[in-house]
Coordinates of C-alpha atoms in Angstrom, one line a residue:
X215 CA -19.0 -40.3 15.0
X216 CA -18.0 -44.2 15.7
X217 CA -15.6 -45.8 12.7
X218 CA -16.8 -49.6 12.9
X219 CA -13.5 -50.9 11.1
X220 CA -11.3 -49.2 14.0
X221 CA -12.9 -52.0 16.3
X222 CA -13.4 -54.9 13.3
X223 CA -11.4 -54.3 10.9
X224 CA -8.0 -55.9 13.0
X225 CA -6.2 -58.3 10.2
X226 CA -8.9 -57.2 7.7
X227 CA -6.4 -57.1 4.5
X228 CA -5.3 -60.3 5.2
X229 CA -8.8 -61.8 5.3
X230 CA -10.2 -60.7 2.3
X231 CA -8.3 -61.1 -1.2
X232 CA -9.9 -59.2 -4.0
X233 CA -11.4 -61.5 -6.6
X234 CA -9.5 -60.8 -10.2
X235 CA -13.4 -61.0 -11.6
X236 CA -15.0 -58.5 -9.3
X237 CA -11.8 -56.2 -10.3
X238 CA -12.6 -56.6 -14.3
X239 CA -16.1 -56.2 -13.7
X240 CA -15.3 -52.8 -11.7
X241 CA -12.4 -51.1 -13.4
X242 CA -14.7 -51.7 -16.6
X243 CA -17.1 -48.9 -15.5
X244 CA -14.2 -46.5 -15.3
X245 CA -12.0 -47.7 -18.2
X246 CA -12.3 -43.9 -20.0
X247 CA -11.4 -42.0 -16.3
X248 CA -8.4 -40.7 -15.2
X249 CA -8.8 -39.4 -12.1
X250 CA -10.9 -41.4 -9.2
X251 CA -11.9 -40.6 -5.6
X252 CA -12.5 -43.8 -3.6
X253 CA -14.7 -43.4 -0.7
X254 CA -14.8 -46.0 1.9
X255 CA -11.2 -47.2 0.5
X256 CA -10.7 -49.6 3.1
X257 CA -7.4 -51.4 2.8
X258 CA -7.7 -50.4 -1.0
X259 CA -8.6 -54.1 -2.5
X260 CA -10.5 -53.1 -5.7
X261 CA -8.3 -49.9 -6.5
X262 CA -6.9 -49.9 -10.2
X263 CA -3.3 -49.2 -10.4
X264 CA -3.4 -47.4 -13.7
X265 CA -5.8 -44.3 -12.4
X266 CA -4.9 -41.3 -10.5
X267 CA -6.5 -42.3 -7.7
X268 CA -7.0 -41.0 -3.9
X269 CA -8.6 -43.1 -1.6
X270 CA -10.7 -41.6 1.9
X271 CA -11.0 -44.0 4.3
X272 CA -12.5 -42.8 8.0
X273 CA -11.0 -45.8 9.9
X274 CA -7.1 -45.4 10.9
X275 CA -7.1 -49.3 11.3
X276 CA -7.8 -50.0 7.9
X277 CA -5.4 -47.2 6.5
X278 CA -2.8 -48.9 8.2
X279 CA -3.6 -52.1 6.3
X280 CA -2.8 -50.3 3.2
X281 CA 0.1 -51.7 1.0
X282 CA 3.0 -49.7 0.3
X283 CA 2.5 -49.3 -3.2
X284 CA -1.4 -48.4 -3.1
X285 CA -2.7 -45.1 -4.0
X286 CA -2.4 -42.3 -1.3
X287 CA -5.1 -42.2 1.0
X288 CA -6.7 -39.7 3.4
X289 CA -8.5 -40.0 6.4
X290 CA -12.2 -38.5 6.2
X291 CA -16.0 -39.4 6.1
X292 CA -18.2 -39.5 2.9
X293 CA -20.5 -36.9 4.5
X294 CA -17.6 -34.3 4.2
X295 CA -15.4 -34.8 1.8
X296 CA -12.3 -32.7 2.4
X297 CA -11.8 -31.9 -1.7
X298 CA -12.9 -28.8 -4.2
X299 CA -15.9 -29.1 -6.4
X300 CA -15.3 -30.8 -9.5
X301 CA -12.1 -32.7 -8.5
X302 CA -12.4 -36.0 -9.9
X303 CA -13.7 -37.9 -13.3
X304 CA -15.1 -40.6 -11.4
X305 CA -16.0 -41.8 -7.7
X306 CA -16.0 -45.2 -6.6
X307 CA -18.0 -46.5 -3.3
X308 CA -17.8 -50.1 -3.1
X309 CA -19.8 -52.0 -0.4
X310 CA -19.4 -49.1 1.9
X311 CA -22.9 -47.3 2.1
X312 CA -24.5 -49.1 4.9
X313 CA -21.6 -47.8 7.0
X314 CA -22.0 -44.2 6.2
X315 CA -24.4 -42.4 8.8
X316 CA -26.1 -39.7 6.2
X317 CA -26.5 -41.9 3.1
X318 CA -27.9 -38.7 0.9
X319 CA -25.7 -36.6 2.4
X320 CA -22.9 -38.7 1.3
X321 CA -24.0 -39.5 -2.2
X322 CA -24.5 -35.4 -2.2
X323 CA -21.0 -35.0 -1.7
X324 CA -19.7 -37.4 -4.1
X325 CA -21.8 -35.4 -7.0
X326 CA -20.0 -32.4 -5.9
X327 CA -16.8 -33.5 -6.4
X328 CA -17.3 -35.8 -9.4
X329 CA -17.9 -34.6 -13.1
X330 CA -18.5 -37.6 -14.7
X331 CA -19.8 -41.1 -13.3
X332 CA -20.2 -42.9 -9.9
X333 CA -20.1 -46.6 -9.6
X334 CA -21.4 -48.0 -6.4
X335 CA -21.2 -51.7 -5.2
X336 CA -24.1 -52.5 -3.1
X337 CA -26.7 -55.3 -2.2
X338 CA -30.4 -55.7 -3.0
X339 CA -32.3 -57.5 0.3
X340 CA -35.2 -58.3 -2.0
X341 CA -33.1 -60.7 -4.3
X342 CA -32.3 -63.3 -1.6
X343 CA -33.8 -66.5 -3.5
X344 CA -30.3 -68.4 -3.7
X345 CA -29.1 -66.5 -0.5
X346 CA -29.4 -70.1 1.8
X347 CA -27.2 -68.4 4.6
X348 CA -29.7 -66.0 5.8
X349 CA -32.8 -67.3 4.0
X350 CA -32.6 -70.7 6.1
X351 CA -29.8 -70.2 8.9
X352 CA -29.1 -66.9 10.0
X353 CA -31.9 -64.6 9.2
X354 CA -30.6 -62.0 11.6
X355 CA -28.3 -61.1 8.8
X356 CA -31.4 -60.0 6.5
X357 CA -32.6 -57.9 9.5
X358 CA -29.3 -56.0 9.8
X359 CA -28.2 -55.7 5.9
X360 CA -32.0 -54.7 5.0
X361 CA -32.1 -51.7 7.5
X362 CA -28.5 -50.4 6.3
X363 CA -28.5 -50.6 2.3
X364 CA -30.7 -48.4 0.7
X365 CA -33.8 -49.9 -1.2
X366 CA -32.4 -50.2 -5.2
X367 CA -35.5 -47.8 -6.0
X368 CA -34.6 -45.0 -3.7
X369 CA -30.6 -45.4 -4.7
X370 CA -31.6 -44.7 -8.2
X371 CA -34.0 -42.5 -8.2
X372 CA -31.3 -40.4 -6.5
X373 CA -29.4 -40.2 -10.1
X374 CA -30.6 -38.6 -13.4
X375 CA -29.2 -41.2 -15.2
X376 CA -28.0 -44.4 -13.8
X377 CA -28.2 -48.5 -14.9
X378 CA -27.9 -51.3 -12.9
X379 CA -25.3 -54.4 -13.0
X380 CA -26.1 -57.7 -11.5
X381 CA -22.3 -59.0 -10.2
X382 CA -22.7 -62.8 -10.2
X383 CA -20.6 -64.2 -7.1
X384 CA -17.9 -66.8 -8.2
X385 CA -18.3 -70.3 -6.7
X386 CA -14.5 -69.8 -5.6
X387 CA -14.8 -66.2 -5.2
X388 CA -11.1 -65.2 -3.1
X389 CA -12.9 -61.6 -1.3
X390 CA -14.2 -63.3 2.0
X391 CA -17.2 -61.1 2.5
X392 CA -20.8 -62.6 3.6
X393 CA -21.9 -63.8 0.5
X394 CA -18.7 -65.4 -0.9
X395 CA -18.6 -68.6 0.3
X396 CA -22.1 -70.2 -1.0
X397 CA -20.8 -73.3 -2.4
X398 CA -17.9 -73.8 0.7
X399 CA -20.6 -73.8 3.8
X400 CA -18.0 -75.3 5.8
X401 CA -15.6 -72.2 5.7
X402 CA -18.5 -70.0 7.7
X403 CA -17.7 -72.2 10.3
X404 CA -14.2 -71.1 10.4
X405 CA -12.7 -68.4 13.2
X406 CA -10.8 -67.2 10.7
X407 CA -13.2 -66.6 8.2
X408 CA -15.5 -65.1 10.4
X409 CA -13.2 -62.3 11.2
X410 CA -13.4 -60.8 7.8
X411 CA -17.3 -60.6 7.5
X412 CA -18.2 -57.5 9.4
X413 CA -22.3 -58.5 9.5
X414 CA -21.3 -61.5 11.7
X415 CA -19.7 -59.1 14.0
X416 CA -22.3 -57.1 14.3
X417 CA -25.5 -59.0 15.0
X418 CA -26.1 -60.7 18.4
X419 CA -23.5 -63.4 18.7
X420 CA -26.1 -65.9 20.4
X421 CA -28.0 -65.7 16.8
X422 CA -24.9 -65.9 15.2
X423 CA -23.7 -69.0 17.6
X424 CA -27.2 -70.9 16.8
X425 CA -27.6 -70.0 13.3
X426 CA -23.7 -71.7 12.6
X427 CA -24.5 -74.5 15.2
X428 CA -27.7 -75.7 12.6
X429 CA -25.5 -75.5 9.9
X430 CA -23.0 -77.2 11.3
X431 CA -25.3 -80.2 12.4
X432 CA -26.9 -79.7 8.9
X433 CA -23.5 -80.4 7.2
X434 CA -22.6 -83.3 9.9
X435 CA -26.1 -85.3 8.7
X436 CA -26.0 -84.6 4.5
X437 CA -29.1 -82.2 4.7
X438 CA -27.3 -79.2 3.2
X439 CA -25.4 -81.0 0.5
X440 CA -29.4 -82.9 -0.2
X441 CA -31.2 -79.5 0.2
X442 CA -28.6 -77.3 -2.0
X443 CA -27.4 -79.9 -4.3
X444 CA -28.9 -77.8 -7.4
X445 CA -25.9 -74.8 -6.5
X446 CA -23.3 -77.3 -6.5
X447 CA -22.3 -77.2 -10.1
X448 CA -23.2 -73.8 -11.0
X449 CA -20.1 -71.3 -11.3
X450 CA -21.5 -68.3 -9.7
X451 CA -24.8 -67.1 -8.9
X452 CA -26.8 -63.8 -8.2
X453 CA -27.1 -63.1 -4.4
X454 CA -28.3 -59.9 -4.8
X455 CA -25.1 -58.0 -5.4
X456 CA -25.1 -55.1 -7.5
X457 CA -23.3 -52.3 -9.2
X458 CA -25.1 -49.2 -10.0
X459 CA -23.3 -46.8 -12.2
X460 CA -24.7 -43.3 -12.4
X461 CA -23.8 -40.1 -14.3
X462 CA -22.4 -37.6 -11.4
X463 CA -25.2 -34.9 -11.7

């Protein structure tokens, strides 16, 4: 199995800073739980420090970037969790499903080892009305991610009881994932920023360069600001990011 972040995860922890508003929203879903498994944990950006947590991550490069004070980590994959049944109160899977080789198997493994609740951060590819980056400049990103993220109805159907929480993205989001810079378009032209966006490294570089060249031209001419003037006074918008909070059964 190819571990994507062994190749693209260089300096990931320096490029991606957890946003405190997203931390608050995620941690509120597990506030009453004690033992937590974080699957696809990466460098540990959204791990609460008041829980008994174990991180599982397939990439040695990402594990090496976890801070010294981070929760203990295990190198492994979602599809074959190295834990006994009913080992944890809760499970986290935060923007990781699209990297799994078998989502059904990974979710079944989570349900096997978690007794109470799963919190999954994912993306709804049908909720892209405000997502100007993929609508007008790099549609290849939609083609990539729509094929990797599970459809919301399909995901919800995998649980007996689940609810969906919209995750609005702040205009000054500190975590540099793909949708973070919706009000700061110049950032997408920054080579440093681009390194922290995994999807930028997984589509055709010709398509990426072509789309960003159009964006640069529209910024220089003022077209972007005229077209998206309605976004410039908003504090947060919906870009399709969602939390699924489900009973682990």
